[in-house]
Structure formats: C-alpha cells, structure tokens
PDB file of C-alpha atoms in Angstrom:
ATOM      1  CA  UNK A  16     -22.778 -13.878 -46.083  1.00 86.00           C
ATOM      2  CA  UNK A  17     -22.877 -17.104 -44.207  1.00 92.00           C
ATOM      3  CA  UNK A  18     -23.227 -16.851 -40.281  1.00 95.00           C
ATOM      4  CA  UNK A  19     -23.069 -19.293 -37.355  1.00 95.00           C
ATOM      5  CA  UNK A  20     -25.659 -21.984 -38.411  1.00 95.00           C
ATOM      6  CA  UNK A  21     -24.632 -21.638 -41.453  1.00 96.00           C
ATOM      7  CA  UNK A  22     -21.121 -23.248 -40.947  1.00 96.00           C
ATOM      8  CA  UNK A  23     -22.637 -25.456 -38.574  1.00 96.00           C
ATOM      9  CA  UNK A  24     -25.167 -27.037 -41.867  1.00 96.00           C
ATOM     10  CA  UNK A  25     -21.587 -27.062 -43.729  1.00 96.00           C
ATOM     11  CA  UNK A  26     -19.593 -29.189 -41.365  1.00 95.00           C
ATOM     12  CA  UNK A  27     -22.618 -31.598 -40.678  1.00 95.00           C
ATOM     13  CA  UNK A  28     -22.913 -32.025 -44.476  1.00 94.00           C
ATOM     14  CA  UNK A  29     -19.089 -32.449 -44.956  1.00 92.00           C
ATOM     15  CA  UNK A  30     -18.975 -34.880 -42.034  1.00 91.00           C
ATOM     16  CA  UNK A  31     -22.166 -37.048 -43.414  1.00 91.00           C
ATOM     17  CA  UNK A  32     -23.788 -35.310 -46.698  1.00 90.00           C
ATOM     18  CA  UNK A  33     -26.824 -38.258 -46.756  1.00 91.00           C
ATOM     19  CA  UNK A  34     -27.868 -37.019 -43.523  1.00 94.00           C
ATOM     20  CA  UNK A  35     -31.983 -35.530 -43.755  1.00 95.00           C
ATOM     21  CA  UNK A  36     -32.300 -31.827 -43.190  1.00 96.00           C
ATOM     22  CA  UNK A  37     -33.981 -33.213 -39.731  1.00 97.00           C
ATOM     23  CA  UNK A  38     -30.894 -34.839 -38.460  1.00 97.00           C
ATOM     24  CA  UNK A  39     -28.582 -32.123 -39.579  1.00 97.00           C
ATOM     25  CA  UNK A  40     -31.385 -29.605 -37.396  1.00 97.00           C
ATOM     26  CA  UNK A  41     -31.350 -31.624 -34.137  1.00 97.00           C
ATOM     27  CA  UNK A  42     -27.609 -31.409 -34.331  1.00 96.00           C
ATOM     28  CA  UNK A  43     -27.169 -27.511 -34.653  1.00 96.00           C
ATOM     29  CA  UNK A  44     -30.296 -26.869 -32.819  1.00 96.00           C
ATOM     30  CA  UNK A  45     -32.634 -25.685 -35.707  1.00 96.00           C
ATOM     31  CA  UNK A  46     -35.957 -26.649 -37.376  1.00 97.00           C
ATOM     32  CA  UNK A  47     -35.819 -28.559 -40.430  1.00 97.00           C
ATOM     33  CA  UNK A  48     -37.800 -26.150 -42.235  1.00 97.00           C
ATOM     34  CA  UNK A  49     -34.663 -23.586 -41.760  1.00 97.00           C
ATOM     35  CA  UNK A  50     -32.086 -25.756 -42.494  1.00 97.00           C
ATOM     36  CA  UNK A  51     -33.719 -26.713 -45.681  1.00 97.00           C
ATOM     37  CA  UNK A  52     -34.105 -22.911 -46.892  1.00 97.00           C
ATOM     38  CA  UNK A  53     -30.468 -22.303 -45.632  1.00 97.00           C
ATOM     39  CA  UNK A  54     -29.076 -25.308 -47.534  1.00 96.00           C
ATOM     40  CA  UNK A  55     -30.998 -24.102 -50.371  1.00 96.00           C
ATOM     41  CA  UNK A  56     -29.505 -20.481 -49.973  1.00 96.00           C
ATOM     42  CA  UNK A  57     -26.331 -22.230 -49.632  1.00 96.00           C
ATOM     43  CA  UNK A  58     -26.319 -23.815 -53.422  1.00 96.00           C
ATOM     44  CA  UNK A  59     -27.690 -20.988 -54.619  1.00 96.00           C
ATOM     45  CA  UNK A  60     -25.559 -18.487 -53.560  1.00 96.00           C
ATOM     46  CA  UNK A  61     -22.371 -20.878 -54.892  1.00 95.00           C
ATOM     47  CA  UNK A  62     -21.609 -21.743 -50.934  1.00 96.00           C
ATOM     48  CA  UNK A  63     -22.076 -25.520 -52.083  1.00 95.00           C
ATOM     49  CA  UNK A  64     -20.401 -26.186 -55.537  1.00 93.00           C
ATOM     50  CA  UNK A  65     -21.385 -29.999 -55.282  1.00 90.00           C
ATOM     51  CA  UNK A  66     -22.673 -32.951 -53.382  1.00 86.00           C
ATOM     52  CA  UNK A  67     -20.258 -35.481 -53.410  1.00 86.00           C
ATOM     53  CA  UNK A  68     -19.095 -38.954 -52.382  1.00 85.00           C
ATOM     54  CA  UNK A  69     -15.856 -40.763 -50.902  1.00 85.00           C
ATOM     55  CA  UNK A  70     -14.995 -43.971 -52.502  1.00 89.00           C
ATOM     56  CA  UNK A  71     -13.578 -46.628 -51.207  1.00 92.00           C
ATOM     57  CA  UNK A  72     -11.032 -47.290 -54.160  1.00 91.00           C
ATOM     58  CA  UNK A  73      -8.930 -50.087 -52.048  1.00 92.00           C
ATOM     59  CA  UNK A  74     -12.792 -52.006 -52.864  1.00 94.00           C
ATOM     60  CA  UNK A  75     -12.799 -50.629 -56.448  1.00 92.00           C
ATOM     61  CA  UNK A  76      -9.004 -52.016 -56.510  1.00 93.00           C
ATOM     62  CA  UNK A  77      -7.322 -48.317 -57.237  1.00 94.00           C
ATOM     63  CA  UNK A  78      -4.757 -49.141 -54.134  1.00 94.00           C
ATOM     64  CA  UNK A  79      -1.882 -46.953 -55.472  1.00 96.00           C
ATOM     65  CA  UNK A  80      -1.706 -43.175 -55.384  1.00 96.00           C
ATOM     66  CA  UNK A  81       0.946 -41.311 -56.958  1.00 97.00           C
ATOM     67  CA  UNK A  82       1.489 -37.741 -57.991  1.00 98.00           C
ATOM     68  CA  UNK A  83       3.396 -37.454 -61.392  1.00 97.00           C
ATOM     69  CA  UNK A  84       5.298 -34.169 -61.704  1.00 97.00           C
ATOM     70  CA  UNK A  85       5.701 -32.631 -65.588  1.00 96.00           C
ATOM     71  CA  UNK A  86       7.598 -30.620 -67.315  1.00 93.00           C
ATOM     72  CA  UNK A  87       5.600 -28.905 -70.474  1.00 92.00           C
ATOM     73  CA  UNK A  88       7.124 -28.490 -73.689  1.00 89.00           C
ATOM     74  CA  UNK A  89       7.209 -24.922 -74.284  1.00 86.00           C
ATOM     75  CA  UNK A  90       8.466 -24.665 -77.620  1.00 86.00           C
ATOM     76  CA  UNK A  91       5.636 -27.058 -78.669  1.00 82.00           C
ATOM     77  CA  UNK A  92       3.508 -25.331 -76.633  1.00 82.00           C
ATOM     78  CA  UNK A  93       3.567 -21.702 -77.628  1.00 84.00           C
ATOM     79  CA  UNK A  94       3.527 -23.322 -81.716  1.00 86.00           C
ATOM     80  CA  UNK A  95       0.310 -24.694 -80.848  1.00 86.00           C
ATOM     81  CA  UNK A  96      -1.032 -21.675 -78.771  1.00 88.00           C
ATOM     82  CA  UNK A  97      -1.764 -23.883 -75.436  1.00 86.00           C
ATOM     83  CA  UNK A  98      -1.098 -23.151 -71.983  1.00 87.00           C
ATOM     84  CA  UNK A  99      -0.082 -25.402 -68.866  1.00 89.00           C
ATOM     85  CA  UNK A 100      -4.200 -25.032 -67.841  1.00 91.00           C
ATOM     86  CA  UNK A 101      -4.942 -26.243 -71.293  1.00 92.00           C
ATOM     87  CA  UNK A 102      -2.783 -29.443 -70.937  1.00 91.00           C
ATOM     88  CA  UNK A 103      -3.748 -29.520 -66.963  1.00 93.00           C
ATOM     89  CA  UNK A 104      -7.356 -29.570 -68.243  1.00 93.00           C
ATOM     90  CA  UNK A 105      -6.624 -32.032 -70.789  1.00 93.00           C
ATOM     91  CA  UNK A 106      -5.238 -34.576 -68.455  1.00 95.00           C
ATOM     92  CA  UNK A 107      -7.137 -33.898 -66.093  1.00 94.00           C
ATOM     93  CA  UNK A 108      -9.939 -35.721 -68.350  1.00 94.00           C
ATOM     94  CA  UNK A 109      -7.876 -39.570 -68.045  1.00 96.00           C
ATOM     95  CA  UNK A 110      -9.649 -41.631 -66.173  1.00 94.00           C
ATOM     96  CA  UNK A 111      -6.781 -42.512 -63.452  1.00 95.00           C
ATOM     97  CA  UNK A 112      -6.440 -38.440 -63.151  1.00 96.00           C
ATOM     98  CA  UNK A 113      -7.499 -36.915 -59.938  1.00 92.00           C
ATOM     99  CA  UNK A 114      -5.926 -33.599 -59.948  1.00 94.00           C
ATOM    100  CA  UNK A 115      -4.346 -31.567 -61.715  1.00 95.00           C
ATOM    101  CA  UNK A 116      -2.268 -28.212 -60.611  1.00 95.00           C
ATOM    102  CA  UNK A 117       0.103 -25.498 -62.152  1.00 93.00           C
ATOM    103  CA  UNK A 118       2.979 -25.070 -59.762  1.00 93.00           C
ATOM    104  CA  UNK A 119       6.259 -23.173 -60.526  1.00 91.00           C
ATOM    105  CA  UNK A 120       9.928 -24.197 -59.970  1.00 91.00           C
ATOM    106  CA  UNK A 121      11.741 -26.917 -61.877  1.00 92.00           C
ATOM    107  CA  UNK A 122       8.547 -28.568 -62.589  1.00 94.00           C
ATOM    108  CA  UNK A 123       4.763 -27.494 -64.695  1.00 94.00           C
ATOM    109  CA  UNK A 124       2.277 -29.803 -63.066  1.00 96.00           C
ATOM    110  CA  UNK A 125       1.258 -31.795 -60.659  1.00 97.00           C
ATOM    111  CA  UNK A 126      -1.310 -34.699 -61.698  1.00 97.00           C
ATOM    112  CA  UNK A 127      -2.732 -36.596 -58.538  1.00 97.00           C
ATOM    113  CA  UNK A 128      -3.352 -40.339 -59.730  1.00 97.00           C
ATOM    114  CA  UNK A 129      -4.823 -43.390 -58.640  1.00 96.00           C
ATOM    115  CA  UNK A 130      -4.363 -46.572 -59.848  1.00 97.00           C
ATOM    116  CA  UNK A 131      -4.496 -50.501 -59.265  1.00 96.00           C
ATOM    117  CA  UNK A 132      -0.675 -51.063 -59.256  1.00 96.00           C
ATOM    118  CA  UNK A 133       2.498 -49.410 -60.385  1.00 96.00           C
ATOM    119  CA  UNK A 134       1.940 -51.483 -64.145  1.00 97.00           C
ATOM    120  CA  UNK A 135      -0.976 -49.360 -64.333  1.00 97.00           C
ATOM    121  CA  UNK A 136       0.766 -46.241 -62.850  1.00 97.00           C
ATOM    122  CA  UNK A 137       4.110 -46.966 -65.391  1.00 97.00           C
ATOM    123  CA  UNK A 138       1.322 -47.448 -68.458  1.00 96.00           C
ATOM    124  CA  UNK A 139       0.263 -44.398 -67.658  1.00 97.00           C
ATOM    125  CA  UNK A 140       3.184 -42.408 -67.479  1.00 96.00           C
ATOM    126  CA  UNK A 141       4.043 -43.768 -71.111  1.00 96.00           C
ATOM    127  CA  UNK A 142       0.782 -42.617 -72.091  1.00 96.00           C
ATOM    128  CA  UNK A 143       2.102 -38.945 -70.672  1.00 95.00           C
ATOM    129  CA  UNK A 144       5.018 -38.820 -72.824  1.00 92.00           C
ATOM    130  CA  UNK A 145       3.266 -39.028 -75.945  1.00 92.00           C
ATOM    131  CA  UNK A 146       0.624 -36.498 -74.574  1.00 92.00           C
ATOM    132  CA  UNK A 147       1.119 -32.662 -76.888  1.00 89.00           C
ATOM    133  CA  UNK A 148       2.745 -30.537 -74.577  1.00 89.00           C
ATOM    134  CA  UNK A 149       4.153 -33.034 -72.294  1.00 92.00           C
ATOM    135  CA  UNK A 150       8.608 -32.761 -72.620  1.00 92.00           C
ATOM    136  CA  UNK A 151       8.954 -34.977 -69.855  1.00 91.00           C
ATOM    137  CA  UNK A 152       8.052 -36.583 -66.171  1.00 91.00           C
TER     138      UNK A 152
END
C-alpha cells in the first residue's frame, strides 16, 4: 500500500525521473536513504513498471501523429484462430506504432502512430491492408 511520501517520490519521478534520490528527498522532505528504500519498494512491489524517457520526435523528424482506426477481418480471423489482441499485439511491434487499443463500435482498433509526414503515414496504411486480419481502415 503506498502512502503520502510515497505519491510524493511518484510525482517527483514523473515530473523529472533523472533526478538523484537526494533531490527528490529535499523536495518531499525526506532523507535520501528513505527515498531510496521506498523507490526500491516501489519497483518491487510493481508500483513502477518502467523508467522511461520523452522524446523529442519533432528533433528525430516524426512531426505527424495520427491514430488509424481498423476494422478486423473476422472471417479470416476466427480461420486462423487470432483475436483483435493478437493483431493489436502484432502491430503494435511496427516501428511507427505507438499504441495499440481494442475499442468496440463500428471500429476494432485504434493504432496511435507517429511519423515524418503523411507519405510515411499513407505507406503505412498500405502496409495495414495487407496485414492478416486487417479488412480495412
């Protein structure tokens, strides 16, 4: 069970995560020493999945997002004994793939992408419609 200082470790880390278990203590009003067994607890106990980074993709030149919606083939599909979170998990492997969900409605997924222009983007979406599973975006 987390508590108070606790949280306060959390948002410190997801405001700066290279901060030193020093800085994050002056800031919540802790030693180091307990913020580093606390962090610790907090990996270990699953409370911290990952330590992770924000890129600046405009530098890296991924300037356009997009979110593709799809439609899954079910006939195909159910042949081949795959699911939506098969083919979400599948995609979700493409290097301009950010996301993937299962949503319900008129649509199957939603893939979250990022890349350098809409070229890019419309190669990609040709490269979903000959993906197994995929009827249509």
């Amino acid at each position: 069970m987390v508590d108070k200082e606790d949280l306060g470790i959390l948002k410190e880390l997801k405001r700066d995560s290279r901060q030193t278990t020093r800085e994050i203590a002056q800031k919540i009003k802790s030693s180091a020493a307990t913020v580093h067994r606390r962090l610790n607890n907090l990996v270990k106990d699953g409370y911290i999945k990952q330590f992770t980074i924000v890129p600046d993709w405009e530098k890296l030149g991924k300037t356009t997002l997009a979110y593709v919606l799809i439609n899954v083939d079910y006939p195909d599909v159910k042949k081949k004994r795959l699911s939506q979170n098969i083919i979400a998990d599948r995609l979700i492997k493409h290097p301009c793939v950010f996301d993937a969900a299962t949503v319900t409605g008129r649509k199957d997924l939603v893939l979250k992408v990022l890349v350098k222009d809409t070229e890019e983007l419309n190669k990609f979406i040709n490269f979903l419609r000959n993906c197994e599973g995929v009827q249509m975006t």
